[in-house]
PDB file of C-alpha atoms and ligand atoms in Angstrom:
ATOM      1  CA  MET C   1     130.764  95.269  80.414  1.00 59.00           C
ATOM      2  CA  PRO C   2     127.402  96.547  79.185  1.00 59.00           C
ATOM      3  CA  ARG C   3     125.381  98.471  81.638  1.00 62.00           C
ATOM      4  CA  ASP C   4     122.029  96.971  82.549  1.00 61.00           C
ATOM      5  CA  PRO C   5     119.167  99.418  82.332  1.00 56.00           C
ATOM      6  CA  LEU C   6     117.530 100.207  85.621  1.00 52.00           C
ATOM      7  CA  PRO C   7     114.493  98.026  86.258  1.00 52.00           C
ATOM      8  CA  SER C   8     111.339  99.933  85.465  1.00 51.00           C
ATOM      9  CA  SER C   9     108.947  97.730  87.377  1.00 54.00           C
ATOM     10  CA  GLY C  10     109.020  99.846  90.491  1.00 52.00           C
ATOM     11  CA  PRO C  11     111.471 100.481  93.274  1.00 53.00           C
ATOM     12  CA  PRO C  12     113.080  97.573  95.115  1.00 57.00           C
ATOM     13  CA  PRO C  13     111.612  96.782  98.543  1.00 63.00           C
ATOM     14  CA  ARG C  14     114.425  98.665 100.221  1.00 78.00           C
ATOM     15  CA  ALA C  15     112.520  99.634 103.344  1.00 78.00           C
ATOM     16  CA  ALA C  16     111.437  96.065 103.970  1.00 82.00           C
ATOM     17  CA  THR C  17     114.995  94.877 103.425  1.00 90.00           C
ATOM     18  CA  LEU C  18     116.300  97.424 105.887  1.00 90.00           C
ATOM     19  CA  ARG C  19     113.797  96.350 108.505  1.00 92.00           C
ATOM     20  CA  ASP C  20     114.763  92.740 107.975  1.00 92.00           C
ATOM     21  CA  ALA C  21     118.390  93.702 108.478  1.00 94.00           C
ATOM     22  CA  LEU C  22     117.468  95.603 111.635  1.00 95.00           C
ATOM     23  CA  ARG C  23     115.563  92.612 112.911  1.00 95.00           C
ATOM     24  CA  ARG C  24     118.490  90.285 112.269  1.00 94.00           C
ATOM     25  CA  ALA C  25     120.874  92.666 113.998  1.00 96.00           C
ATOM     26  CA  LEU C  26     118.590  92.906 117.031  1.00 96.00           C
ATOM     27  CA  ARG C  27     118.090  89.151 117.192  1.00 94.00           C
ATOM     28  CA  ALA C  28     121.873  88.873 117.434  1.00 94.00           C
ATOM     29  CA  GLY C  29     121.779  90.992 120.569  1.00 95.00           C
ATOM     30  CA  PRO C  30     120.750  94.321 122.086  1.00 97.00           C
ATOM     31  CA  ALA C  31     121.980  97.380 120.232  1.00 97.00           C
ATOM     32  CA  THR C  32     121.762 101.158 120.244  1.00 95.00           C
ATOM     33  CA  ALA C  33     120.518 103.184 117.304  1.00 93.00           C
ATOM     34  CA  LYS C  34     124.096 104.098 116.515  1.00 93.00           C
ATOM     35  CA  GLU C  35     125.186 100.474 116.423  1.00 95.00           C
ATOM     36  CA  LEU C  36     122.195  99.585 114.284  1.00 96.00           C
ATOM     37  CA  SER C  37     122.929 102.444 111.917  1.00 95.00           C
ATOM     38  CA  MET C  38     126.386 101.038 111.317  1.00 95.00           C
ATOM     39  CA  ASP C  39     125.057  97.500 110.977  1.00 93.00           C
ATOM     40  CA  VAL C  40     122.514  98.245 108.297  1.00 94.00           C
ATOM     41  CA  GLY C  41     123.951 101.396 106.720  1.00 93.00           C
ATOM     42  CA  LEU C  42     121.298 103.866 107.840  1.00 92.00           C
ATOM     43  CA  ARG C  43     121.738 107.258 109.387  1.00 92.00           C
ATOM     44  CA  GLU C  44     121.241 107.089 113.149  1.00 88.00           C
ATOM     45  CA  ARG C  45     118.284 109.466 112.939  1.00 86.00           C
ATOM     46  CA  ASP C  46     116.588 107.217 110.383  1.00 91.00           C
ATOM     47  CA  VAL C  47     116.972 104.102 112.499  1.00 93.00           C
ATOM     48  CA  ALA C  48     114.249 105.194 114.933  1.00 88.00           C
ATOM     49  CA  GLU C  49     111.700 105.575 112.166  1.00 89.00           C
ATOM     50  CA  HIS C  50     112.425 102.111 110.784  1.00 93.00           C
ATOM     51  CA  LEU C  51     112.352 100.653 114.278  1.00 93.00           C
ATOM     52  CA  ALA C  52     108.874 102.070 114.797  1.00 91.00           C
ATOM     53  CA  HIS C  53     107.679 100.270 111.675  1.00 91.00           C
ATOM     54  CA  LEU C  54     109.609  97.152 112.609  1.00 94.00           C
ATOM     55  CA  ALA C  55     107.941  97.093 116.031  1.00 93.00           C
ATOM     56  CA  ARG C  56     104.552  96.845 114.352  1.00 92.00           C
ATOM     57  CA  SER C  57     105.556  94.066 111.990  1.00 91.00           C
ATOM     58  CA  LEU C  58     107.171  92.136 114.838  1.00 93.00           C
ATOM     59  CA  GLU C  59     103.835  91.921 116.617  1.00 91.00           C
ATOM     60  CA  HIS C  60     102.518  89.778 113.790  1.00 89.00           C
ATOM     61  CA  ARG C  61     105.306  87.288 114.473  1.00 89.00           C
ATOM     62  CA  GLY C  62     104.686  87.177 118.205  1.00 93.00           C
ATOM     63  CA  GLU C  63     107.827  89.190 118.791  1.00 94.00           C
ATOM     64  CA  LYS C  64     108.236  92.465 120.582  1.00 94.00           C
ATOM     65  CA  LEU C  65     110.646  95.345 120.269  1.00 95.00           C
ATOM     66  CA  VAL C  66     111.844  96.209 123.762  1.00 93.00           C
ATOM     67  CA  VAL C  67     113.362  99.624 124.452  1.00 91.00           C
ATOM     68  CA  GLU C  68     115.617 100.141 127.409  1.00 92.00           C
ATOM     69  CA  PRO C  69     115.133 103.839 128.063  1.00 91.00           C
ATOM     70  CA  ALA C  70     117.908 106.370 127.789  1.00 91.00           C
ATOM     71  CA  THR C  71     119.520 107.409 131.045  1.00 93.00           C
ATOM     72  CA  CYS C  72     121.502 110.443 132.141  1.00 95.00           C
ATOM     73  CA  VAL C  73     125.093 109.518 132.888  1.00 96.00           C
ATOM     74  CA  ALA C  74     125.516 112.471 135.223  1.00 97.00           C
ATOM     75  CA  CYS C  75     122.518 112.061 137.561  1.00 97.00           C
ATOM     76  CA  GLY C  76     120.926 108.771 136.607  1.00 96.00           C
ATOM     77  CA  PHE C  77     117.673 110.268 135.337  1.00 94.00           C
ATOM     78  CA  VAL C  78     115.706 107.711 133.307  1.00 94.00           C
ATOM     79  CA  PHE C  79     113.839 108.940 130.243  1.00 91.00           C
ATOM     80  CA  GLU C  80     110.999 106.503 130.852  1.00 85.00           C
ATOM     81  CA  ASP C  81     108.129 108.532 129.525  1.00 69.00           C
ATOM     82  CA  ARG C  82     109.885 109.313 126.303  1.00 58.00           C
ATOM     83  CA  SER C  83     107.834 107.737 123.547  1.00 58.00           C
ATOM     84  CA  ARG C  84     110.166 108.539 120.714  1.00 61.00           C
ATOM     85  CA  LEU C  85     112.994 106.151 119.990  1.00 69.00           C
ATOM     86  CA  THR C  86     115.637 108.761 119.416  1.00 71.00           C
ATOM     87  CA  ARG C  87     118.343 109.775 121.821  1.00 73.00           C
ATOM     88  CA  PRO C  88     117.386 112.757 124.015  1.00 79.00           C
ATOM     89  CA  GLY C  89     119.480 115.870 123.643  1.00 84.00           C
ATOM     90  CA  ALA C  90     119.901 116.825 127.280  1.00 92.00           C
ATOM     91  CA  CYS C  91     118.785 115.796 130.744  1.00 94.00           C
ATOM     92  CA  PRO C  92     115.726 117.746 131.961  1.00 92.00           C
ATOM     93  CA  ARG C  93     116.908 117.420 135.551  1.00 94.00           C
ATOM     94  CA  CYS C  94     120.582 118.393 135.451  1.00 97.00           C
ATOM     95  CA  ARG C  95     120.986 119.650 131.858  1.00 95.00           C
ATOM     96  CA  SER C  96     123.819 117.264 131.209  1.00 96.00           C
ATOM     97  CA  THR C  97     124.225 116.127 127.618  1.00 95.00           C
ATOM     98  CA  ARG C  98     125.985 112.948 128.675  1.00 95.00           C
ATOM     99  CA  ILE C  99     123.092 110.652 127.860  1.00 92.00           C
ATOM    100  CA  ASP C 100     123.278 106.908 127.549  1.00 92.00           C
ATOM    101  CA  PRO C 101     121.192 106.221 124.455  1.00 90.00           C
ATOM    102  CA  PRO C 102     118.247 103.820 124.457  1.00 90.00           C
ATOM    103  CA  VAL C 103     119.099 100.184 123.830  1.00 94.00           C
ATOM    104  CA  PHE C 104     116.839  98.041 121.668  1.00 95.00           C
ATOM    105  CA  ARG C 105     116.291  94.322 121.637  1.00 95.00           C
ATOM    106  CA  ILE C 106     113.738  91.818 120.407  1.00 95.00           C
ATOM    107  CA  GLU C 107     111.862  89.510 122.725  1.00 94.00           C
ATOM    108  CA  GLY C 108     109.473  86.759 121.889  1.00 89.00           C
ATOM    109  CA  ALA C 109     109.274  83.878 119.418  1.00 77.00           C
ATOM    110  CA  SER C 110     112.837  82.721 119.133  1.00 62.00           C
ATOM    111  CA  SER C 111     113.012  80.420 116.114  1.00 57.00           C
ATOM    112  CA  ASP C 112     114.646  82.446 113.392  1.00 53.00           C
ATOM    113  CA  GLY C 113     113.069  82.857 110.012  1.00 49.00           C
TER     114      GLY C 113
HETATM  115 ZN1   ZN U 201     120.870 114.377 134.547  1.00 59.34          ZN
END
């Protein structure tokens, strides 16, 4: 089978496709960054960055990305003031590294499309 040359008209809209996949995964139900990374084939650390962009584009649709904050399994500390979407490394109160990661979901306009 002959090999097709790579298209030269610019890169495919991969980032937009990824965000669409993230959005679909989140519309199916709440998920952690790790679950999303497996769903869409991203590294976990890259999911947060795409989610930040997705959150902005969702606003135009009347939707909202909701983040359930990470919590410390050991003492129950809630990482409420954490603005980043990544999982914290350790609890500032008890130093435990047993952290329940943040859970993401989409709220708002429900008709899919
Ligand atoms: Zn703790």
